[in-house]
Amino acid sequence: MKRHKILMSTPTELSDRTMGAMARQVMARTDPEFLALYRQTTEKLQRIMHTRRDVVIMHGEAILGLEAALFCLMEEGTQCLVLISGSFGDGNLDWVQMYGGQPVEVRVPYNAAIDPADVERALRANPGIKLMFVVHCETLSGTLNPVRELCTLASQYGVVSVVDSVTGVGSVEARVDEWHMDVCCAGSQKCFNAPPGLALLSVSDAAWEMMRKRKRPVRWSYMSLLDWKESWLDKGVFPYTPSMTDVYGLSAALDQVLEEGIDDVLARHSYTARVCRAGMRGMGLELWPASDAIAAASATVARVPEGIDGPALVRRMDEGYGVIAQTGPKALRDQSLLGLSHMGRSADPMRIVVGLAALEKSLSDLGFGNRLGSGVGAALEAM
Amino acid sequence: MKRHKILMSTPTELSDRTMGAMARQVMARTDPEFLALYRQTTEKLQRIMHTRRDVVIMHGEAILGLEAALFCLMEEGTQCLVLISGSFGDGNLDWVQMYGGQPVEVRVPYNAAIDPADVERALRANPGIKLMFVVHCETLSGTLNPVRELCTLASQYGVVSVVDSVTGVGSVEARVDEWHMDVCCAGSQKCFNAPPGLALLSVSDAAWEMMRKRKRPVRWSYMSLLDWKESWLDKGVFPYTPSMTDVYGLSAALDQVLEEGIDDVLARHSYTARVCRAGMRGMGLELWPASDAIAAASATVARVPEGIDGPALVRRMDEGYGVIAQTGPKALRDQSLLGLSHMGRSADPMRIVVGLAALEKSLSDLGFGNRLGSGVGAALEAM
Amino acid sequence: MKRHKILMSTPTELSDRTMGAMARQVMARTDPEFLALYRQTTEKLQRIMHTRRDVVIMHGEAILGLEAALFCLMEEGTQCLVLISGSFGDGNLDWVQMYGGQPVEVRVPYNAAIDPADVERALRANPGIKLMFVVHCETLSGTLNPVRELCTLASQYGVVSVVDSVTGVGSVEARVDEWHMDVCCAGSQKCFNAPPGLALLSVSDAAWEMMRKRKRPVRWSYMSLLDWKESWLDKGVFPYTPSMTDVYGLSAALDQVLEEGIDDVLARHSYTARVCRAGMRGMGLELWPASDAIAAASATVARVPEGIDGPALVRRMDEGYGVIAQTGPKALRDQSLLGLSHMGRSADPMRIVVGLAALEKSLSDLGFGNRLGSGVGAALEAM
Amino acid sequence: MKRHKILMSTPTELSDRTMGAMARQVMARTDPEFLALYRQTTEKLQRIMHTRRDVVIMHGEAILGLEAALFCLMEEGTQCLVLISGSFGDGNLDWVQMYGGQPVEVRVPYNAAIDPADVERALRANPGIKLMFVVHCETLSGTLNPVRELCTLASQYGVVSVVDSVTGVGSVEARVDEWHMDVCCAGSQKCFNAPPGLALLSVSDAAWEMMRKRKRPVRWSYMSLLDWKESWLDKGVFPYTPSMTDVYGLSAALDQVLEEGIDDVLARHSYTARVCRAGMRGMGLELWPASDAIAAASATVARVPEGIDGPALVRRMDEGYGVIAQTGPKALRDQSLLGLSHMGRSADPMRIVVGLAALEKSLSDLGFGNRLGSGVGAALEAM
């Protein structure tokens, strides 16, 4: 049967308004109309990220922003504190090693959150640390790290912090200036419902300073944040032609976030997450995060029950009911995870109903023995 | 909380592909590219309606097509058989009277279907009958009439039949030529997921003949079907500029119907209707149609339980959960009805899950005393 | 060679912003968001038409609006003053006759404008006249009628005026209230650059009164203006589902008119018309209107020079250079006309340059003997 | 006066069909429908580039592709032949130096083309050369280099060639396999009328080999071509979420190229360039390229006449007539250049007419003393 696929993983679906905004003609990159639209777009980001600092849009997937931050800030031999509570944290570690940095690790299990006390110990023990990498929301595990405390600590120790908040900003509070996040990277195609293809970064003066003080500052490169600072922010000239259509889409998507109101958007995410947790528990599943207190607002992750094959469950949801669920981190060999992501427009309880229905029906199809309707019923109860 | 509205009434939602097709530049109405696209569009309609007869697209809502058929075929004093099993049937009666026709009624209650035996009796008793009006699917009641038998009968008595199949074609079988439907009117914004604004009619030779034999044939008018026959079909010249954007949308929407396959589309509608009936019964509702055999495939209608206020229920579903349900015919004073329509892309069991969840939660909110999850559970059971 | 067609006839091209606005999801016709958008759209029309009277959008091509006005206002035997200065005027005459009205004609040649003195004579001579039909801009002839004087006169004689301003409003001044236009019909796909499929009418109290006083007022019909008055304007309920996508398009297109400013839009049309006339004269053509004073701002029409075949010239412009020019009225047998329309976004001197270039090159191809560049040169001179 | 801007520089305008294709919902990056569309898109590129080699789409502006090729192929100390006939060639030199390569230069003036004999001499004199960088079309100078001869030579000397054909492919012949181009980089937003944001590269086995043989091959980076080879091309898994909307746009734009036919597209470019040269000469300008034989098909560049201020001329064309012309390379201090680019859909003689009209009128406004119409007239003559 022909099905309209329902994404409960990423990228998140665009609204018709955003799609309509992207059906727009390109312009000269010097066109005053485009320059104004571009500036307004970064101003909207500043409001959403609670920052008055520079915001840079890089023209590639979110991962370009994270790599560029590391590439521009770190040098051969820089001592870096890497906080690891999930697969993205482990990825940061790989990158630091690849680019020749000296990593200091703070690590917890994939279902837990980093403890600021551990970080303080590490900072005290390693006064040479210059940079700290932390993941705000470990999407695949459905967990959050206490970014506020972690970045404040880093700042107290004079350490520049780089925060991967790709699925954080827009689903949970993220106050860049107050929380002392030096570089904070948000993602267009996650909680903002904008198209993939843009990396969104706030950059503090301390971070610009560190980039400029590198032996050979990264300039005139697709990976250069400084080019955007010195060419676009300082002189209003683009280093190259931006991905215009994606910028149109981002701009329209941010309007929708701001019209709804940032606080209301966050409340909607957290409410939806609560309903989703109730539904998953209602059908007899055990949630993965060690506690609800560290559960993400952008994705809810459960353990695949013993006796059920994780990949088969995901496949069944897709092929049988058109719902694309989120799989767990590959590194977790002994425990299969399954998530329903609820970012942006998907952070809607009635949409969660669809995900839960597909999940409980698929579990039943694979012999889990659950009573049909118990998941959705519990979710409706929680509304 | 900001909600994305979910339409379980009409018009039905457009696919992104259809919307994209409508973001197209207009052309001269003599442009060969437009002429070809227009012709292909009517050919697609012919395939879907199983007809080799003329198909005319009128440039207004479906109701223009129905009125135009009556206006062009009927004269002052023409004897018309009007079959009434719901509110649209009653509307036809009003029209026949307004335009000066002489109606002969065959009427059954709003939860029943016309019996061909009654029609045969009426035809035999009134040999002066020239026209028959019948509604294929009475959407607001969720019932079907046996159009095949009824039109075949009319044809045997030399009576020209006009079928309102606005929510029929595309959800249930409708074989224009085999079933002897002289004029069959389908709707763009119902089972085809095309935009509102176009009326789609097949016209038999007998119907053209009857239009031409009128004392003063209707020509050079927005209501004239003959203009389309004599100008567009015969000479390839449009009587006026067509609603191009809507034609682009219809063309793209029909492609999607044909790519899926007409039979598969119908099967999807009937499967969804079955799941929806199971879900409604599962939460303790009584269905409105006298039997499942006459239940529509495009909308499922139930009685609002005693003690529950119909309009309040519809409002609750909308305001509380973002689901726009279908209300019943106004003529039914003593019984409030509520429907979930599942036409076109909405004919998807997972979408029905959303409608059912909103319905059972709203019933519970209004004190119906149902167990949450029982409706969705029964629907999942039926999948 | 593959060519992007350039329309210098109608419909006029949509802007990318308008197309993007049309790539929007449909809504329930009771959705408050849609109701608000619809109301705002008519308010925009009121501003553009300088009226505080009711504005009705009918859901069909402009011609539906004109026919509906006549159908709803006139009865069998009503005496109507029909002003004829071109092919649309002659069309009005045919309609009055078809629907059983009693026409009184005032007629001038197709290259002239109606003289108010003639109208006053006719009104005085025929005190039974109840209705007056007049065409503001005879597009195919490129001429204007003095609507202000004509409607003021009618109003002094207690005659209800119906103005076809389909290519007038938006290109030249049209002040509905001050000028006493009882019904004024504008077109979406002309000077507004909106999609075809909507007829836009202002209606005075006198006109509503006349419709209601008919022996059998037209109600419950696709042609009924009263339905829109009594259902939509009075109660906020649509008589049937509107052509939503077209309304989205119209709304966006009107925003663009208002953002530019109505007066600036008119000035742009008149400037472009002046440049176009200079260019046509520059290449040796004779303009068709008797004087520049009555020349339209929406289309410039010239005589096809002797020895050149009109249809061949139009074909050459299309096939050789991708420009779709406007042909003249069919009734003019002994004189072939050719027009360049410049409505809405096409009212741009640089676009006229393209039309002129195609025209002078095509004339040269067909042996007219003109010096290439003389047309465009004269137009540039006039800028 | 409100003007619709006409781009005669880049990016090139999208067709309505391409914009409509971009108003499409995003999908999971594992969705079979997206995977198929992505594969078909690279196959279309292979056909257009006349190659059976791997084609990689990188998700950033064209410049990302060029930098990535250099970053992945070159190491500290690699000897590189850099051919310089314009500003992009000079940019390549800067990059080679920045990334620690050892450049060998072959240089000609900015209005000339590289002579293969000079290249052969350089290759013979420097047997250590491993890489050659060459620009196919120097857009800002409007000149072409003989890529066929140059790459064939490189291949004979075992040197891997990297060709910047960003404005070459799609406007002039570019046969990757026959001409031995190891890495050929095309641009989406130039001759293909696709949106900016994608870099399109063909990669030969020799180039892959060279990347893998690097001391530390570039992997797991946004700049890594090998990631795309090893993850996407070999396993069908994307290294990160692609810029979906841009891919939709590219795919639709390439369909339009292929439906027209590659040879016809090239013929249209070369015809338009010829017409543009005639028009520029007709108004008294001197073309910049040393000969028509090396004149680009994608942009025509002339010297700004003595006494006329280049930037003022460009500004006048924009502000007075809405035409955005192309400026010359900044390095040319003593000679100001002005270009009209005619890539993709702009490669249309009637569009050139607009550019020429704006140019001759602006020259006249600035006191050049040309006769208005002489440029357009000469262009029409040349059609």
mmCIF file of N, CA and C in Angstrom, chain A residues 5 7 10-14 19 22-28 31 59-61 63-64 67 91 94-95 98-99 189 195-197 216 219-223 240-246 324, chain D residues 5 7 10-14 19 22-28 31 59-61 63-64 67 91 94-95 98-99 189 195-197 216 219-223 240-246 324:
data_model
loop_
_atom_site.group_PDB
_atom_site.id
_atom_site.type_symbol
_atom_site.label_atom_id
_atom_site.label_comp_id
_atom_site.label_asym_id
_atom_site.label_seq_id
_atom_site.Cartn_x
_atom_site.Cartn_y
_atom_site.Cartn_z
ATOM 1 N N LYS A 5 5.384 8.693 3.934
ATOM 2 C CA LYS A 5 6.322 8.402 5.035
ATOM 3 C C LYS A 5 6.244 9.472 6.119
ATOM 4 N N LEU A 7 8.344 11.009 9.102
ATOM 5 C CA LEU A 7 9.706 11.048 9.629
ATOM 6 C C LEU A 7 9.683 11.247 11.141
ATOM 7 N N THR A 10 15.547 12.392 11.677
ATOM 8 C CA THR A 10 15.799 13.662 10.985
ATOM 9 C C THR A 10 16.168 13.410 9.530
ATOM 10 N N PRO A 11 16.129 14.398 8.650
ATOM 11 C CA PRO A 11 15.746 15.796 8.891
ATOM 12 C C PRO A 11 14.254 15.907 9.214
ATOM 13 N N THR A 12 13.889 17.009 9.840
ATOM 14 C CA THR A 12 12.483 17.220 10.148
ATOM 15 C C THR A 12 11.777 17.821 8.951
ATOM 16 N N GLU A 13 10.478 17.583 8.893
ATOM 17 C CA GLU A 13 9.706 18.023 7.734
ATOM 18 C C GLU A 13 9.590 19.544 7.670
ATOM 19 N N LEU A 14 9.657 20.039 6.458
ATOM 20 C CA LEU A 14 9.476 21.468 6.218
ATOM 21 C C LEU A 14 7.987 21.795 6.219
ATOM 22 N N MET A 19 8.546 25.674 2.405
ATOM 23 C CA MET A 19 8.758 25.208 1.030
ATOM 24 C C MET A 19 8.397 26.295 0.032
ATOM 25 N N MET A 22 11.028 28.794 -0.349
ATOM 26 C CA MET A 22 12.205 28.332 -1.083
ATOM 27 C C MET A 22 11.973 28.320 -2.595
ATOM 28 N N ALA A 23 10.718 28.398 -2.995
ATOM 29 C CA ALA A 23 10.426 28.471 -4.428
ATOM 30 C C ALA A 23 10.608 29.912 -4.878
ATOM 31 N N ARG A 24 11.759 30.453 -4.560
ATOM 32 C CA ARG A 24 12.024 31.857 -4.847
ATOM 33 C C ARG A 24 13.251 31.976 -5.744
ATOM 34 N N GLN A 25 13.205 32.960 -6.596
ATOM 35 C CA GLN A 25 14.300 33.170 -7.543
ATOM 36 C C GLN A 25 15.591 33.529 -6.800
ATOM 37 N N VAL A 26 16.721 33.123 -7.333
ATOM 38 C CA VAL A 26 18.010 33.542 -6.773
ATOM 39 C C VAL A 26 18.267 35.007 -7.156
ATOM 40 N N MET A 27 19.214 35.601 -6.464
ATOM 41 C CA MET A 27 19.551 37.005 -6.716
ATOM 42 C C MET A 27 21.070 37.117 -6.835
ATOM 43 N N ALA A 28 21.497 38.289 -7.283
ATOM 44 C CA ALA A 28 22.922 38.581 -7.219
ATOM 45 C C ALA A 28 23.331 38.580 -5.749
ATOM 46 N N ASP A 31 22.946 41.837 -4.140
ATOM 47 C CA ASP A 31 21.622 42.483 -4.160
ATOM 48 C C ASP A 31 21.252 42.956 -2.755
ATOM 49 N N HIS A 59 27.931 27.404 4.905
ATOM 50 C CA HIS A 59 27.096 26.859 3.857
ATOM 51 C C HIS A 59 27.395 25.400 3.586
ATOM 52 N N GLY A 60 27.023 24.591 4.569
ATOM 53 C CA GLY A 60 27.170 23.151 4.477
ATOM 54 C C GLY A 60 26.406 22.546 5.639
ATOM 55 N N GLU A 61 26.368 21.235 5.712
ATOM 56 C CA GLU A 61 25.619 20.573 6.782
ATOM 57 C C GLU A 61 26.203 20.979 8.145
ATOM 58 N N ILE A 63 27.620 19.523 10.350
ATOM 59 C CA ILE A 63 28.921 18.935 10.662
ATOM 60 C C ILE A 63 30.072 19.819 10.175
ATOM 61 N N LEU A 64 29.816 20.584 9.099
ATOM 62 C CA LEU A 64 30.832 21.532 8.631
ATOM 63 C C LEU A 64 31.133 22.555 9.720
ATOM 64 N N GLU A 67 33.259 20.871 12.497
ATOM 65 C CA GLU A 67 34.632 20.637 12.052
ATOM 66 C C GLU A 67 35.382 21.957 11.888
ATOM 67 N N GLY A 91 32.787 10.953 18.676
ATOM 68 C CA GLY A 91 33.213 11.513 17.394
ATOM 69 C C GLY A 91 34.132 12.712 17.597
ATOM 70 N N ASP A 94 37.598 11.510 18.254
ATOM 71 C CA ASP A 94 38.298 11.092 17.027
ATOM 72 C C ASP A 94 38.862 12.292 16.276
ATOM 73 N N TRP A 95 38.057 13.338 16.163
ATOM 74 C CA TRP A 95 38.469 14.533 15.429
ATOM 75 C C TRP A 95 39.682 15.196 16.076
ATOM 76 N N MET A 98 42.601 13.183 15.193
ATOM 77 C CA MET A 98 42.933 13.280 13.775
ATOM 78 C C MET A 98 43.670 14.580 13.458
ATOM 79 N N TYR A 99 43.210 15.686 14.034
ATOM 80 C CA TYR A 99 43.817 16.980 13.731
ATOM 81 C C TYR A 99 44.998 17.289 14.649
ATOM 82 N N GLN A 189 18.296 21.712 10.073
ATOM 83 C CA GLN A 189 17.287 20.701 9.720
ATOM 84 C C GLN A 189 16.791 19.908 10.921
ATOM 85 N N PRO A 195 15.697 23.490 5.883
ATOM 86 C CA PRO A 195 16.323 22.439 5.081
ATOM 87 C C PRO A 195 17.747 22.159 5.543
ATOM 88 N N PRO A 196 18.242 20.940 5.332
ATOM 89 C CA PRO A 196 19.656 20.664 5.612
ATOM 90 C C PRO A 196 20.528 21.466 4.650
ATOM 91 N N GLY A 197 21.759 21.761 5.087
ATOM 92 C CA GLY A 197 22.676 22.462 4.200
ATOM 93 C C GLY A 197 23.270 23.722 4.806
ATOM 94 N N ARG A 216 49.225 29.683 12.124
ATOM 95 C CA ARG A 216 48.777 30.032 10.774
ATOM 96 C C ARG A 216 47.250 30.069 10.789
ATOM 97 N N ARG A 219 42.474 30.933 6.892
ATOM 98 C CA ARG A 219 41.819 31.965 6.082
ATOM 99 C C ARG A 219 41.720 31.473 4.644
ATOM 100 N N TRP A 220 40.810 32.106 3.894
ATOM 101 C CA TRP A 220 40.632 31.802 2.486
ATOM 102 C C TRP A 220 40.384 30.310 2.255
ATOM 103 N N SER A 221 39.515 29.768 3.069
ATOM 104 C CA SER A 221 39.192 28.345 2.994
ATOM 105 C C SER A 221 37.706 28.140 3.258
ATOM 106 N N TYR A 222 37.134 27.066 2.693
ATOM 107 C CA TYR A 222 35.729 26.762 2.960
ATOM 108 C C TYR A 222 35.508 26.478 4.434
ATOM 109 N N MET A 223 36.589 26.111 5.146
ATOM 110 C CA MET A 223 36.497 25.786 6.566
ATOM 111 C C MET A 223 36.764 26.994 7.454
ATOM 112 N N TYR A 240 31.910 33.808 -0.797
ATOM 113 C CA TYR A 240 31.493 33.095 -2.028
ATOM 114 C C TYR A 240 29.970 33.149 -2.045
ATOM 115 N N THR A 241 29.361 32.688 -3.108
ATOM 116 C CA THR A 241 27.897 32.735 -3.232
ATOM 117 C C THR A 241 27.250 31.806 -2.204
ATOM 118 N N PRO A 242 26.422 32.360 -1.329
ATOM 119 C CA PRO A 242 25.745 31.518 -0.339
ATOM 120 C C PRO A 242 24.711 30.583 -0.987
ATOM 121 N N SER A 243 24.330 29.567 -0.243
ATOM 122 C CA SER A 243 23.277 28.644 -0.693
ATOM 123 C C SER A 243 21.932 29.357 -0.522
ATOM 124 N N MET A 244 21.588 30.151 -1.506
ATOM 125 C CA MET A 244 20.467 31.083 -1.345
ATOM 126 C C MET A 244 19.147 30.417 -0.988
ATOM 127 N N THR A 245 18.821 29.376 -1.714
ATOM 128 C CA THR A 245 17.532 28.728 -1.474
ATOM 129 C C THR A 245 17.448 28.244 -0.039
ATOM 130 N N ASP A 246 18.536 27.709 0.474
ATOM 131 C CA ASP A 246 18.525 27.232 1.852
ATOM 132 C C ASP A 246 18.394 28.402 2.828
ATOM 133 N N ILE A 324 9.312 6.307 10.077
ATOM 134 C CA ILE A 324 10.767 6.163 10.098
ATOM 135 C C ILE A 324 11.251 6.503 11.503
ATOM 136 N N LYS D 5 14.812 42.712 -11.276
ATOM 137 C CA LYS D 5 16.232 42.693 -11.645
ATOM 138 C C LYS D 5 16.519 41.582 -12.672
ATOM 139 N N LEU D 7 19.471 39.367 -14.057
ATOM 140 C CA LEU D 7 20.833 38.959 -13.740
ATOM 141 C C LEU D 7 21.619 38.650 -15.000
ATOM 142 N N THR D 10 26.267 36.077 -12.244
ATOM 143 C CA THR D 10 25.778 34.857 -11.621
ATOM 144 C C THR D 10 25.338 35.147 -10.198
ATOM 145 N N PRO D 11 24.535 34.254 -9.568
ATOM 146 C CA PRO D 11 24.047 32.980 -10.100
ATOM 147 C C PRO D 11 23.019 33.193 -11.201
ATOM 148 N N THR D 12 22.805 32.170 -12.012
ATOM 149 C CA THR D 12 21.822 32.292 -13.080
ATOM 150 C C THR D 12 20.444 31.987 -12.524
ATOM 151 N N GLU D 13 19.434 32.544 -13.190
ATOM 152 C CA GLU D 13 18.060 32.393 -12.692
ATOM 153 C C GLU D 13 17.562 30.958 -12.815
ATOM 154 N N LEU D 14 16.813 30.547 -11.830
ATOM 155 C CA LEU D 14 16.193 29.232 -11.840
ATOM 156 C C LEU D 14 14.924 29.284 -12.700
ATOM 157 N N MET D 19 12.289 25.702 -9.532
ATOM 158 C CA MET D 19 11.809 26.200 -8.239
ATOM 159 C C MET D 19 10.689 25.310 -7.699
ATOM 160 N N MET D 22 11.950 22.273 -6.103
ATOM 161 C CA MET D 22 12.577 22.499 -4.802
ATOM 162 C C MET D 22 11.552 22.680 -3.686
ATOM 163 N N ALA D 23 10.308 22.949 -4.053
ATOM 164 C CA ALA D 23 9.244 23.065 -3.050
ATOM 165 C C ALA D 23 8.784 21.659 -2.687
ATOM 166 N N ARG D 24 9.759 20.816 -2.362
ATOM 167 C CA ARG D 24 9.457 19.410 -2.086
ATOM 168 C C ARG D 24 9.905 19.072 -0.681
ATOM 169 N N GLN D 25 9.142 18.209 -0.068
ATOM 170 C CA GLN D 25 9.430 17.810 1.296
ATOM 171 C C GLN D 25 10.780 17.081 1.379
ATOM 172 N N VAL D 26 11.480 17.248 2.503
ATOM 173 C CA VAL D 26 12.705 16.483 2.724
ATOM 174 C C VAL D 26 12.343 15.037 3.069
ATOM 175 N N MET D 27 13.321 14.172 2.984
ATOM 176 C CA MET D 27 13.100 12.748 3.277
ATOM 177 C C MET D 27 14.204 12.264 4.209
ATOM 178 N N ALA D 28 14.007 11.073 4.743
ATOM 179 C CA ALA D 28 15.091 10.438 5.468
ATOM 180 C C ALA D 28 16.250 10.242 4.494
ATOM 181 N N ASP D 31 16.050 7.041 2.674
ATOM 182 C CA ASP D 31 14.838 6.743 1.905
ATOM 183 C C ASP D 31 15.216 6.273 0.495
ATOM 184 N N HIS D 59 28.602 19.095 -0.884
ATOM 185 C CA HIS D 59 27.482 19.903 -0.438
ATOM 186 C C HIS D 59 27.925 21.273 0.064
ATOM 187 N N GLY D 60 28.369 22.070 -0.882
ATOM 188 C CA GLY D 60 28.798 23.423 -0.621
ATOM 189 C C GLY D 60 29.003 24.095 -1.968
ATOM 190 N N GLU D 61 29.334 25.364 -1.941
ATOM 191 C CA GLU D 61 29.513 26.098 -3.188
ATOM 192 C C GLU D 61 30.636 25.468 -4.021
ATOM 193 N N ILE D 63 33.337 26.349 -4.945
ATOM 194 C CA ILE D 63 34.679 26.577 -4.429
ATOM 195 C C ILE D 63 35.094 25.491 -3.433
ATOM 196 N N LEU D 64 34.121 24.903 -2.757
ATOM 197 C CA LEU D 64 34.428 23.782 -1.870
ATOM 198 C C LEU D 64 35.024 22.622 -2.678
ATOM 199 N N GLU D 67 38.659 23.506 -3.640
ATOM 200 C CA GLU D 67 39.559 23.447 -2.493
ATOM 201 C C GLU D 67 39.740 22.000 -2.027
ATOM 202 N N GLY D 91 44.146 32.709 -8.201
ATOM 203 C CA GLY D 91 43.629 32.161 -6.951
ATOM 204 C C GLY D 91 44.193 30.764 -6.688
ATOM 205 N N ASP D 94 47.594 31.020 -5.198
ATOM 206 C CA ASP D 94 47.563 31.360 -3.775
ATOM 207 C C ASP D 94 47.276 30.126 -2.923
ATOM 208 N N TRP D 95 46.331 29.312 -3.372
ATOM 209 C CA TRP D 95 45.967 28.110 -2.625
ATOM 210 C C TRP D 95 47.139 27.124 -2.519
ATOM 211 N N MET D 98 49.408 28.424 -0.015
ATOM 212 C CA MET D 98 48.861 28.362 1.336
ATOM 213 C C MET D 98 48.951 26.962 1.921
ATOM 214 N N TYR D 99 48.654 25.967 1.090
ATOM 215 C CA TYR D 99 48.645 24.600 1.593
ATOM 216 C C TYR D 99 50.018 23.928 1.490
ATOM 217 N N GLN D 189 25.285 26.562 -10.104
ATOM 218 C CA GLN D 189 24.541 27.818 -10.300
ATOM 219 C C GLN D 189 25.018 28.605 -11.512
ATOM 220 N N PRO D 195 20.422 25.776 -8.237
ATOM 221 C CA PRO D 195 20.727 26.702 -7.143
ATOM 222 C C PRO D 195 22.179 26.590 -6.697
ATOM 223 N N PRO D 196 22.763 27.665 -6.163
ATOM 224 C CA PRO D 196 24.092 27.568 -5.583
ATOM 225 C C PRO D 196 24.050 26.654 -4.360
ATOM 226 N N GLY D 197 25.193 26.038 -4.062
ATOM 227 C CA GLY D 197 25.264 25.199 -2.864
ATOM 228 C C GLY D 197 25.757 23.792 -3.124
ATOM 229 N N ARG D 216 48.919 11.082 4.975
ATOM 230 C CA ARG D 216 47.713 10.969 5.795
ATOM 231 C C ARG D 216 46.521 11.308 4.910
ATOM 232 N N ARG D 219 40.366 11.947 5.380
ATOM 233 C CA ARG D 219 39.134 11.178 5.594
ATOM 234 C C ARG D 219 38.372 11.795 6.746
ATOM 235 N N TRP D 220 37.098 11.477 6.825
ATOM 236 C CA TRP D 220 36.224 11.926 7.903
ATOM 237 C C TRP D 220 36.263 13.448 8.071
ATOM 238 N N SER D 221 36.151 14.110 6.948
ATOM 239 C CA SER D 221 36.186 15.576 6.933
ATOM 240 C C SER D 221 35.212 16.094 5.889
ATOM 241 N N TYR D 222 34.727 17.318 6.107
ATOM 242 C CA TYR D 222 33.840 17.933 5.125
ATOM 243 C C TYR D 222 34.563 18.157 3.805
ATOM 244 N N MET D 223 35.894 18.215 3.874
ATOM 245 C CA MET D 223 36.703 18.439 2.678
ATOM 246 C C MET D 223 37.111 17.133 2.003
ATOM 247 N N TYR D 240 26.976 12.344 5.588
ATOM 248 C CA TYR D 240 26.135 13.226 6.404
ATOM 249 C C TYR D 240 24.905 13.555 5.567
ATOM 250 N N THR D 241 23.941 14.251 6.141
ATOM 251 C CA THR D 241 22.711 14.561 5.406
ATOM 252 C C THR D 241 22.994 15.539 4.269
ATOM 253 N N PRO D 242 22.692 15.141 3.045
ATOM 254 C CA PRO D 242 22.930 16.039 1.908
ATOM 255 C C PRO D 242 21.975 17.244 1.937
ATOM 256 N N SER D 243 22.328 18.267 1.194
ATOM 257 C CA SER D 243 21.475 19.458 1.030
ATOM 258 C C SER D 243 20.336 19.084 0.088
ATOM 259 N N MET D 244 19.307 18.483 0.649
ATOM 260 C CA MET D 244 18.286 17.831 -0.183
ATOM 261 C C MET D 244 17.611 18.760 -1.167
ATOM 262 N N THR D 245 17.196 19.919 -0.680
ATOM 263 C CA THR D 245 16.471 20.839 -1.548
ATOM 264 C C THR D 245 17.325 21.218 -2.754
ATOM 265 N N ASP D 246 18.607 21.428 -2.508
ATOM 266 C CA ASP D 246 19.494 21.793 -3.612
ATOM 267 C C ASP D 246 19.649 20.624 -4.584
ATOM 268 N N ILE D 324 21.940 43.594 -13.969
ATOM 269 C CA ILE D 324 23.134 43.388 -13.165
ATOM 270 C C ILE D 324 24.229 42.834 -14.073
#
